PDB file of C-alpha atoms in Angstrom:
ATOM      1  CA  GLN A   1      85.218 110.471 152.164  1.00 73.00           C
ATOM      2  CA  SER A   2      86.725 107.078 151.277  1.00 84.00           C
ATOM      3  CA  ALA A   3      89.739 105.513 152.919  1.00 92.00           C
ATOM      4  CA  LEU A   4      92.997 105.590 151.016  1.00 97.00           C
ATOM      5  CA  THR A   5      94.115 102.251 149.549  1.00 98.00           C
ATOM      6  CA  GLN A   6      97.269 100.551 150.765  1.00 98.00           C
ATOM      7  CA  PRO A   7      98.494  96.997 150.173  1.00 98.00           C
ATOM      8  CA  PRO A   8      97.865  94.918 153.295  1.00 98.00           C
ATOM      9  CA  SER A   9     101.428  93.631 153.426  1.00 98.00           C
ATOM     10  CA  ALA A  10     104.953  94.240 152.179  1.00 98.00           C
ATOM     11  CA  SER A  11     108.247  92.549 152.898  1.00 98.00           C
ATOM     12  CA  GLY A  12     111.951  92.667 152.221  1.00 97.00           C
ATOM     13  CA  ALA A  13     115.246  91.285 153.423  1.00 98.00           C
ATOM     14  CA  PRO A  14     117.597  93.305 155.606  1.00 98.00           C
ATOM     15  CA  GLY A  15     119.476  95.866 153.562  1.00 98.00           C
ATOM     16  CA  GLN A  16     116.944  95.865 150.729  1.00 98.00           C
ATOM     17  CA  SER A  17     114.508  98.621 149.780  1.00 98.00           C
ATOM     18  CA  VAL A  18     110.738  98.349 150.026  1.00 98.00           C
ATOM     19  CA  THR A  19     108.024 100.627 148.693  1.00 98.00           C
ATOM     20  CA  ILE A  20     104.492 101.002 150.036  1.00 98.00           C
ATOM     21  CA  SER A  21     101.859 102.690 147.911  1.00 98.00           C
ATOM     22  CA  CYS A  22      98.903 104.754 149.026  1.00 98.00           C
ATOM     23  CA  THR A  23      96.252 105.469 146.422  1.00 98.00           C
ATOM     24  CA  GLY A  24      93.617 108.110 146.829  1.00 98.00           C
ATOM     25  CA  SER A  25      91.778 110.426 144.467  1.00 97.00           C
ATOM     26  CA  SER A  26      91.837 113.884 142.953  1.00 96.00           C
ATOM     27  CA  SER A  27      90.006 115.064 146.081  1.00 96.00           C
ATOM     28  CA  ASP A  28      92.769 114.152 148.491  1.00 97.00           C
ATOM     29  CA  ILE A  29      96.273 113.010 147.493  1.00 97.00           C
ATOM     30  CA  GLY A  30      95.906 114.442 144.024  1.00 97.00           C
ATOM     31  CA  ALA A  31      94.773 117.813 145.329  1.00 96.00           C
ATOM     32  CA  TYR A  32      96.973 118.540 148.341  1.00 96.00           C
ATOM     33  CA  ILE A  33     100.600 118.192 149.417  1.00 96.00           C
ATOM     34  CA  TYR A  34      99.474 117.255 152.924  1.00 96.00           C
ATOM     35  CA  VAL A  35     100.257 113.558 152.740  1.00 98.00           C
ATOM     36  CA  SER A  36     101.733 111.962 155.853  1.00 98.00           C
ATOM     37  CA  TRP A  37     103.093 108.562 156.799  1.00 98.00           C
ATOM     38  CA  TYR A  38     103.063 106.965 160.224  1.00 98.00           C
ATOM     39  CA  GLN A  39     104.888 103.997 161.699  1.00 98.00           C
ATOM     40  CA  GLN A  40     103.110 101.973 164.373  1.00 98.00           C
ATOM     41  CA  ARG A  41     104.899  99.241 166.264  1.00 97.00           C
ATOM     42  CA  PRO A  42     102.764  96.680 168.152  1.00 94.00           C
ATOM     43  CA  GLY A  43     101.261  98.093 171.306  1.00 94.00           C
ATOM     44  CA  ASN A  44     102.458 101.621 170.560  1.00 97.00           C
ATOM     45  CA  ALA A  45     100.900 104.798 169.262  1.00 98.00           C
ATOM     46  CA  PRO A  46     101.605 105.798 165.658  1.00 98.00           C
ATOM     47  CA  ALA A  47     104.658 107.976 165.068  1.00 98.00           C
ATOM     48  CA  LEU A  48     104.978 110.509 162.252  1.00 98.00           C
ATOM     49  CA  ILE A  49     107.765 109.672 159.803  1.00 98.00           C
ATOM     50  CA  ILE A  50     106.852 111.722 156.711  1.00 98.00           C
ATOM     51  CA  TYR A  51     104.797 114.901 156.258  1.00 97.00           C
ATOM     52  CA  GLU A  52     103.986 117.072 153.255  1.00 96.00           C
ATOM     53  CA  PHE A  53     104.589 113.866 151.239  1.00 93.00           C
ATOM     54  CA  ASN A  54     108.397 114.025 151.343  1.00 97.00           C
ATOM     55  CA  LYS A  55     109.575 115.827 154.471  1.00 97.00           C
ATOM     56  CA  ARG A  56     111.037 114.029 157.473  1.00 98.00           C
ATOM     57  CA  PRO A  57     110.550 115.229 161.045  1.00 96.00           C
ATOM     58  CA  SER A  58     113.698 115.701 163.061  1.00 95.00           C
ATOM     59  CA  GLY A  59     115.083 112.381 164.230  1.00 96.00           C
ATOM     60  CA  VAL A  60     113.610 110.218 161.467  1.00 98.00           C
ATOM     61  CA  PRO A  61     116.356 108.359 159.575  1.00 97.00           C
ATOM     62  CA  ASP A  62     116.894 109.350 155.966  1.00 97.00           C
ATOM     63  CA  ARG A  63     116.271 105.702 155.048  1.00 97.00           C
ATOM     64  CA  PHE A  64     112.626 106.766 155.006  1.00 98.00           C
ATOM     65  CA  SER A  65     111.531 108.810 152.028  1.00 98.00           C
ATOM     66  CA  GLY A  66     108.250 109.790 150.437  1.00 98.00           C
ATOM     67  CA  SER A  67     107.020 110.784 147.017  1.00 98.00           C
ATOM     68  CA  ARG A  68     103.804 111.568 145.232  1.00 97.00           C
ATOM     69  CA  SER A  69     102.605 111.170 141.674  1.00 97.00           C
ATOM     70  CA  GLY A  70      99.069 111.975 140.683  1.00 97.00           C
ATOM     71  CA  ASN A  71      96.678 110.368 143.149  1.00 97.00           C
ATOM     72  CA  THR A  72      99.277 107.996 144.604  1.00 98.00           C
ATOM     73  CA  ALA A  73     101.806 108.552 147.357  1.00 98.00           C
ATOM     74  CA  THR A  74     104.681 106.189 148.013  1.00 98.00           C
ATOM     75  CA  LEU A  75     106.796 105.455 151.068  1.00 98.00           C
ATOM     76  CA  THR A  76     110.236 103.976 150.427  1.00 98.00           C
ATOM     77  CA  VAL A  77     112.248 102.341 153.168  1.00 98.00           C
ATOM     78  CA  SER A  78     115.859 101.817 152.109  1.00 98.00           C
ATOM     79  CA  GLY A  79     118.448  99.673 153.847  1.00 98.00           C
ATOM     80  CA  LEU A  80     115.801  97.699 155.694  1.00 98.00           C
ATOM     81  CA  GLN A  81     116.513  96.974 159.319  1.00 97.00           C
ATOM     82  CA  ALA A  82     114.778  94.601 161.706  1.00 97.00           C
ATOM     83  CA  GLU A  83     113.467  97.564 163.681  1.00 97.00           C
ATOM     84  CA  ASP A  84     111.523  98.742 160.623  1.00 98.00           C
ATOM     85  CA  GLU A  85     109.084  95.859 161.044  1.00 98.00           C
ATOM     86  CA  ALA A  86     105.807  97.613 161.866  1.00 98.00           C
ATOM     87  CA  ASP A  87     102.486  98.778 160.461  1.00 98.00           C
ATOM     88  CA  TYR A  88     102.597 101.828 158.211  1.00 98.00           C
ATOM     89  CA  TYR A  89      99.689 104.174 157.570  1.00 98.00           C
ATOM     90  CA  CYS A  90      99.309 107.006 155.104  1.00 98.00           C
ATOM     91  CA  SER A  91      96.983 109.947 155.536  1.00 98.00           C
ATOM     92  CA  SER A  92      95.927 112.871 153.400  1.00 98.00           C
ATOM     93  CA  PHE A  93      94.121 116.127 153.863  1.00 97.00           C
ATOM     94  CA  ALA A  94      90.850 115.736 151.972  1.00 96.00           C
ATOM     95  CA  GLY A  95      89.526 119.286 151.916  1.00 93.00           C
ATOM     96  CA  SER A  96      86.929 120.958 154.142  1.00 93.00           C
ATOM     97  CA  HIS A  97      89.168 120.444 157.171  1.00 94.00           C
ATOM     98  CA  THR A  98      88.995 116.670 156.975  1.00 96.00           C
ATOM     99  CA  LEU A  99      91.612 113.949 157.089  1.00 97.00           C
ATOM    100  CA  VAL A 100      91.542 110.443 155.670  1.00 98.00           C
ATOM    101  CA  PHE A 101      93.767 107.462 156.501  1.00 98.00           C
ATOM    102  CA  GLY A 102      94.815 104.452 154.517  1.00 98.00           C
ATOM    103  CA  GLY A 103      93.987 100.954 155.726  1.00 98.00           C
ATOM    104  CA  GLY A 104      97.561 100.246 156.759  1.00 98.00           C
ATOM    105  CA  THR A 105     100.393  98.028 155.517  1.00 98.00           C
ATOM    106  CA  THR A 106     102.228  95.480 157.630  1.00 98.00           C
ATOM    107  CA  LEU A 107     105.934  95.502 156.768  1.00 98.00           C
ATOM    108  CA  THR A 108     107.824  92.299 157.475  1.00 98.00           C
ATOM    109  CA  VAL A 109     111.607  92.158 157.485  1.00 97.00           C
ATOM    110  CA  LEU A 110     112.508  88.679 156.309  1.00 95.00           C
TER     111      LEU A 110
ATOM    112  CA  GLN B   1     108.631 118.476 175.913  1.00 90.00           C
ATOM    113  CA  LEU B   2     105.022 118.195 174.849  1.00 93.00           C
ATOM    114  CA  GLN B   3     103.278 115.047 176.066  1.00 97.00           C
ATOM    115  CA  LEU B   4      99.695 113.884 175.771  1.00 98.00           C
ATOM    116  CA  LYS B   5      97.788 111.417 177.918  1.00 98.00           C
ATOM    117  CA  GLU B   6      94.280 110.164 177.277  1.00 98.00           C
ATOM    118  CA  THR B   7      91.984 109.042 180.058  1.00 98.00           C
ATOM    119  CA  GLY B   8      88.516 107.565 179.977  1.00 95.00           C
ATOM    120  CA  PRO B   9      86.047 105.126 181.540  1.00 95.00           C
ATOM    121  CA  GLY B  10      87.342 101.962 179.896  1.00 95.00           C
ATOM    122  CA  LEU B  11      83.877 100.408 179.628  1.00 97.00           C
ATOM    123  CA  VAL B  12      80.706 102.043 178.308  1.00 98.00           C
ATOM    124  CA  LYS B  13      77.267 100.523 177.799  1.00 98.00           C
ATOM    125  CA  PRO B  14      75.562 100.653 174.396  1.00 98.00           C
ATOM    126  CA  SER B  15      73.481 103.785 173.780  1.00 97.00           C
ATOM    127  CA  GLN B  16      75.383 105.716 176.468  1.00 98.00           C
ATOM    128  CA  THR B  17      77.731 108.679 176.007  1.00 98.00           C
ATOM    129  CA  LEU B  18      81.498 108.254 175.924  1.00 98.00           C
ATOM    130  CA  SER B  19      83.622 111.034 177.395  1.00 98.00           C
ATOM    131  CA  LEU B  20      87.404 111.127 177.052  1.00 98.00           C
ATOM    132  CA  THR B  21      90.018 113.623 178.196  1.00 98.00           C
ATOM    133  CA  CYS B  22      93.448 114.337 176.777  1.00 98.00           C
ATOM    134  CA  THR B  23      95.769 116.053 179.243  1.00 98.00           C
ATOM    135  CA  VAL B  24      98.571 118.118 177.754  1.00 96.00           C
ATOM    136  CA  SER B  25     101.831 118.492 179.663  1.00 95.00           C
ATOM    137  CA  GLY B  26     105.027 120.328 178.876  1.00 92.00           C
ATOM    138  CA  VAL B  27     103.337 123.324 177.294  1.00 88.00           C
ATOM    139  CA  SER B  28     100.447 125.592 178.126  1.00 86.00           C
ATOM    140  CA  ILE B  29      97.516 125.371 175.729  1.00 84.00           C
ATOM    141  CA  ARG B  30      96.732 128.982 176.659  1.00 77.00           C
ATOM    142  CA  ARG B  31     100.082 130.254 175.430  1.00 72.00           C
ATOM    143  CA  GLY B  32     100.405 128.244 172.238  1.00 68.00           C
ATOM    144  CA  ASP B  33      98.347 128.326 169.074  1.00 79.00           C
ATOM    145  CA  TYR B  34      98.179 124.552 168.950  1.00 87.00           C
ATOM    146  CA  SER B  35      95.469 122.541 167.260  1.00 92.00           C
ATOM    147  CA  TRP B  36      94.476 119.013 168.071  1.00 96.00           C
ATOM    148  CA  SER B  37      92.931 115.881 166.684  1.00 98.00           C
ATOM    149  CA  TRP B  38      91.359 112.643 167.888  1.00 98.00           C
ATOM    150  CA  VAL B  39      91.950 109.341 166.094  1.00 98.00           C
ATOM    151  CA  ARG B  40      90.670 105.893 166.965  1.00 98.00           C
ATOM    152  CA  GLN B  41      91.725 102.349 166.141  1.00 98.00           C
ATOM    153  CA  PRO B  42      89.310  99.414 166.515  1.00 97.00           C
ATOM    154  CA  PRO B  43      90.879  96.127 167.602  1.00 96.00           C
ATOM    155  CA  THR B  44      93.095  94.665 164.874  1.00 94.00           C
ATOM    156  CA  LYS B  45      92.029  97.408 162.446  1.00 96.00           C
ATOM    157  CA  GLY B  46      93.412 100.616 161.013  1.00 97.00           C
ATOM    158  CA  LEU B  47      93.290 104.239 162.050  1.00 98.00           C
ATOM    159  CA  GLU B  48      90.159 106.355 161.736  1.00 98.00           C
ATOM    160  CA  TRP B  49      90.248 110.147 161.966  1.00 98.00           C
ATOM    161  CA  ILE B  50      87.589 111.547 164.305  1.00 98.00           C
ATOM    162  CA  GLY B  51      88.068 115.305 164.108  1.00 97.00           C
ATOM    163  CA  PHE B  52      90.084 118.487 164.468  1.00 95.00           C
ATOM    164  CA  ILE B  53      89.783 121.246 167.024  1.00 95.00           C
ATOM    165  CA  TYR B  54      91.728 124.371 166.132  1.00 92.00           C
ATOM    166  CA  TYR B  55      93.303 126.634 168.748  1.00 86.00           C
ATOM    167  CA  GLY B  56      90.484 129.142 168.347  1.00 86.00           C
ATOM    168  CA  GLY B  57      87.927 126.458 169.190  1.00 89.00           C
ATOM    169  CA  ASN B  58      86.598 125.746 165.700  1.00 93.00           C
ATOM    170  CA  THR B  59      85.808 122.082 165.205  1.00 96.00           C
ATOM    171  CA  PHE B  60      85.576 119.811 162.170  1.00 96.00           C
ATOM    172  CA  TYR B  61      84.524 116.181 162.322  1.00 97.00           C
ATOM    173  CA  ASN B  62      84.571 113.010 160.260  1.00 97.00           C
ATOM    174  CA  PRO B  63      81.268 113.095 158.322  1.00 95.00           C
ATOM    175  CA  SER B  64      80.567 109.520 159.389  1.00 94.00           C
ATOM    176  CA  LEU B  65      80.582 110.591 163.065  1.00 94.00           C
ATOM    177  CA  ASN B  66      79.519 114.213 162.746  1.00 84.00           C
ATOM    178  CA  SER B  67      76.131 113.918 164.397  1.00 92.00           C
ATOM    179  CA  ARG B  68      77.484 112.099 167.476  1.00 97.00           C
ATOM    180  CA  VAL B  69      80.840 113.741 168.241  1.00 98.00           C
ATOM    181  CA  THR B  70      81.840 116.889 170.089  1.00 98.00           C
ATOM    182  CA  MET B  71      85.347 118.138 170.793  1.00 97.00           C
ATOM    183  CA  SER B  72      86.302 120.987 173.103  1.00 96.00           C
ATOM    184  CA  ILE B  73      89.322 122.649 174.701  1.00 94.00           C
ATOM    185  CA  GLU B  74      89.515 123.251 178.461  1.00 92.00           C
ATOM    186  CA  ARG B  75      92.317 125.826 178.553  1.00 90.00           C
ATOM    187  CA  SER B  76      92.299 126.281 182.330  1.00 91.00           C
ATOM    188  CA  LYS B  77      92.913 122.548 182.761  1.00 94.00           C
ATOM    189  CA  ASN B  78      95.256 122.155 179.774  1.00 94.00           C
ATOM    190  CA  GLN B  79      92.944 119.492 178.411  1.00 96.00           C
ATOM    191  CA  ILE B  80      91.146 118.531 175.221  1.00 97.00           C
ATOM    192  CA  SER B  81      87.943 116.546 175.493  1.00 98.00           C
ATOM    193  CA  LEU B  82      85.978 114.209 173.245  1.00 98.00           C
ATOM    194  CA  THR B  83      82.339 113.221 173.639  1.00 98.00           C
ATOM    195  CA  LEU B  84      80.671 110.537 171.550  1.00 98.00           C
ATOM    196  CA  THR B  85      76.961 109.921 172.009  1.00 98.00           C
ATOM    197  CA  SER B  86      74.787 106.852 171.378  1.00 97.00           C
ATOM    198  CA  VAL B  87      77.731 104.474 171.313  1.00 98.00           C
ATOM    199  CA  THR B  88      77.521 100.970 169.867  1.00 98.00           C
ATOM    200  CA  VAL B  89      79.840  97.991 169.782  1.00 98.00           C
ATOM    201  CA  ALA B  90      81.367  99.491 166.628  1.00 97.00           C
ATOM    202  CA  ASP B  91      82.801 102.330 168.746  1.00 98.00           C
ATOM    203  CA  THR B  92      85.028  99.912 170.650  1.00 98.00           C
ATOM    204  CA  ALA B  93      88.569 101.097 169.964  1.00 98.00           C
ATOM    205  CA  VAL B  94      91.773 102.620 171.259  1.00 98.00           C
ATOM    206  CA  TYR B  95      91.296 106.388 171.197  1.00 98.00           C
ATOM    207  CA  PHE B  96      94.308 108.644 170.601  1.00 98.00           C
ATOM    208  CA  CYS B  97      94.680 112.391 170.856  1.00 98.00           C
ATOM    209  CA  ALA B  98      97.370 114.076 168.799  1.00 98.00           C
ATOM    210  CA  ARG B  99      98.742 117.497 167.966  1.00 96.00           C
ATOM    211  CA  VAL B 100      98.297 118.885 164.472  1.00 94.00           C
ATOM    212  CA  GLY B 101     101.666 119.841 163.054  1.00 88.00           C
ATOM    213  CA  SER B 102     102.024 123.389 161.838  1.00 84.00           C
ATOM    214  CA  SER B 103     104.371 126.215 161.046  1.00 81.00           C
ATOM    215  CA  SER B 104     103.745 129.771 162.096  1.00 79.00           C
ATOM    216  CA  THR B 105     101.608 130.325 159.013  1.00 83.00           C
ATOM    217  CA  TYR B 106      99.882 127.105 157.996  1.00 81.00           C
ATOM    218  CA  TYR B 107      98.996 123.582 159.027  1.00 84.00           C
ATOM    219  CA  TYR B 108     100.827 120.547 157.738  1.00 86.00           C
ATOM    220  CA  TYR B 109      97.766 118.385 158.513  1.00 93.00           C
ATOM    221  CA  SER B 110     100.082 115.812 159.976  1.00 96.00           C
ATOM    222  CA  LEU B 111      99.830 114.516 163.542  1.00 97.00           C
ATOM    223  CA  ASP B 112     103.265 115.018 165.049  1.00 96.00           C
ATOM    224  CA  VAL B 113     102.775 114.228 168.735  1.00 97.00           C
ATOM    225  CA  TRP B 114     100.530 111.398 169.952  1.00 98.00           C
ATOM    226  CA  GLY B 115      99.283 110.211 173.288  1.00 98.00           C
ATOM    227  CA  GLN B 116      99.620 106.570 174.293  1.00 98.00           C
ATOM    228  CA  GLY B 117      95.917 105.964 173.703  1.00 98.00           C
ATOM    229  CA  THR B 118      93.117 104.779 175.942  1.00 98.00           C
ATOM    230  CA  THR B 119      91.074 101.648 175.337  1.00 98.00           C
ATOM    231  CA  VAL B 120      87.295 101.950 175.272  1.00 98.00           C
ATOM    232  CA  THR B 121      85.063  98.893 175.184  1.00 98.00           C
ATOM    233  CA  VAL B 122      81.360  99.205 174.467  1.00 98.00           C
ATOM    234  CA  SER B 123      79.509  96.311 176.026  1.00 97.00           C
ATOM    235  CA  SER B 124      76.444  95.647 178.100  1.00 95.00           C
TER     236      SER B 124
END
């Protein structure tokens, strides 16, 4: 069970769009729809923003969207706002009732 | 509204056993078919999944921790517990409990409600 691969950092100016990738394998992202994304602001617990790779929980702005292609999932944040500055983590079901996280990406709003 | 709160000793000596509790409020574990997970985050590092405990009591753990971890549900106390044996400095982390998101028929394998976390330091 290997961690999913995310870029350590991403950035964009207010109003722009930013994408964050999450690369796994045919045993996790490539095999299951159960890909999630979490936002974690400093000092806070993670908060779910995407589940089943493209669904948003109630209350999450539609500026956040997810997609999946092959073994890679992508989080897109459109219309960047200062409040979007945070760490973002992906996760995927990896079979046999196990879960794997990505290493996290720090998003900076310039 | 469902809320989770983790509690623990704060400081544990190497080789000892770590015991944490997650208290659920706002719903009764007895009445709901909820399933739960523990996740930890070492200082300045990313998230690491520890395990699942399903509402029926079945447990599944991260293979890297499997031999040292035990999760259980205390329905009468509305609590979920985590025990980690033979701790080392590498187990120093913030420990979170979370609910596993689900519909009435299947799990989303997302963690949709999180506690605030409790910090555990392993040091002599």
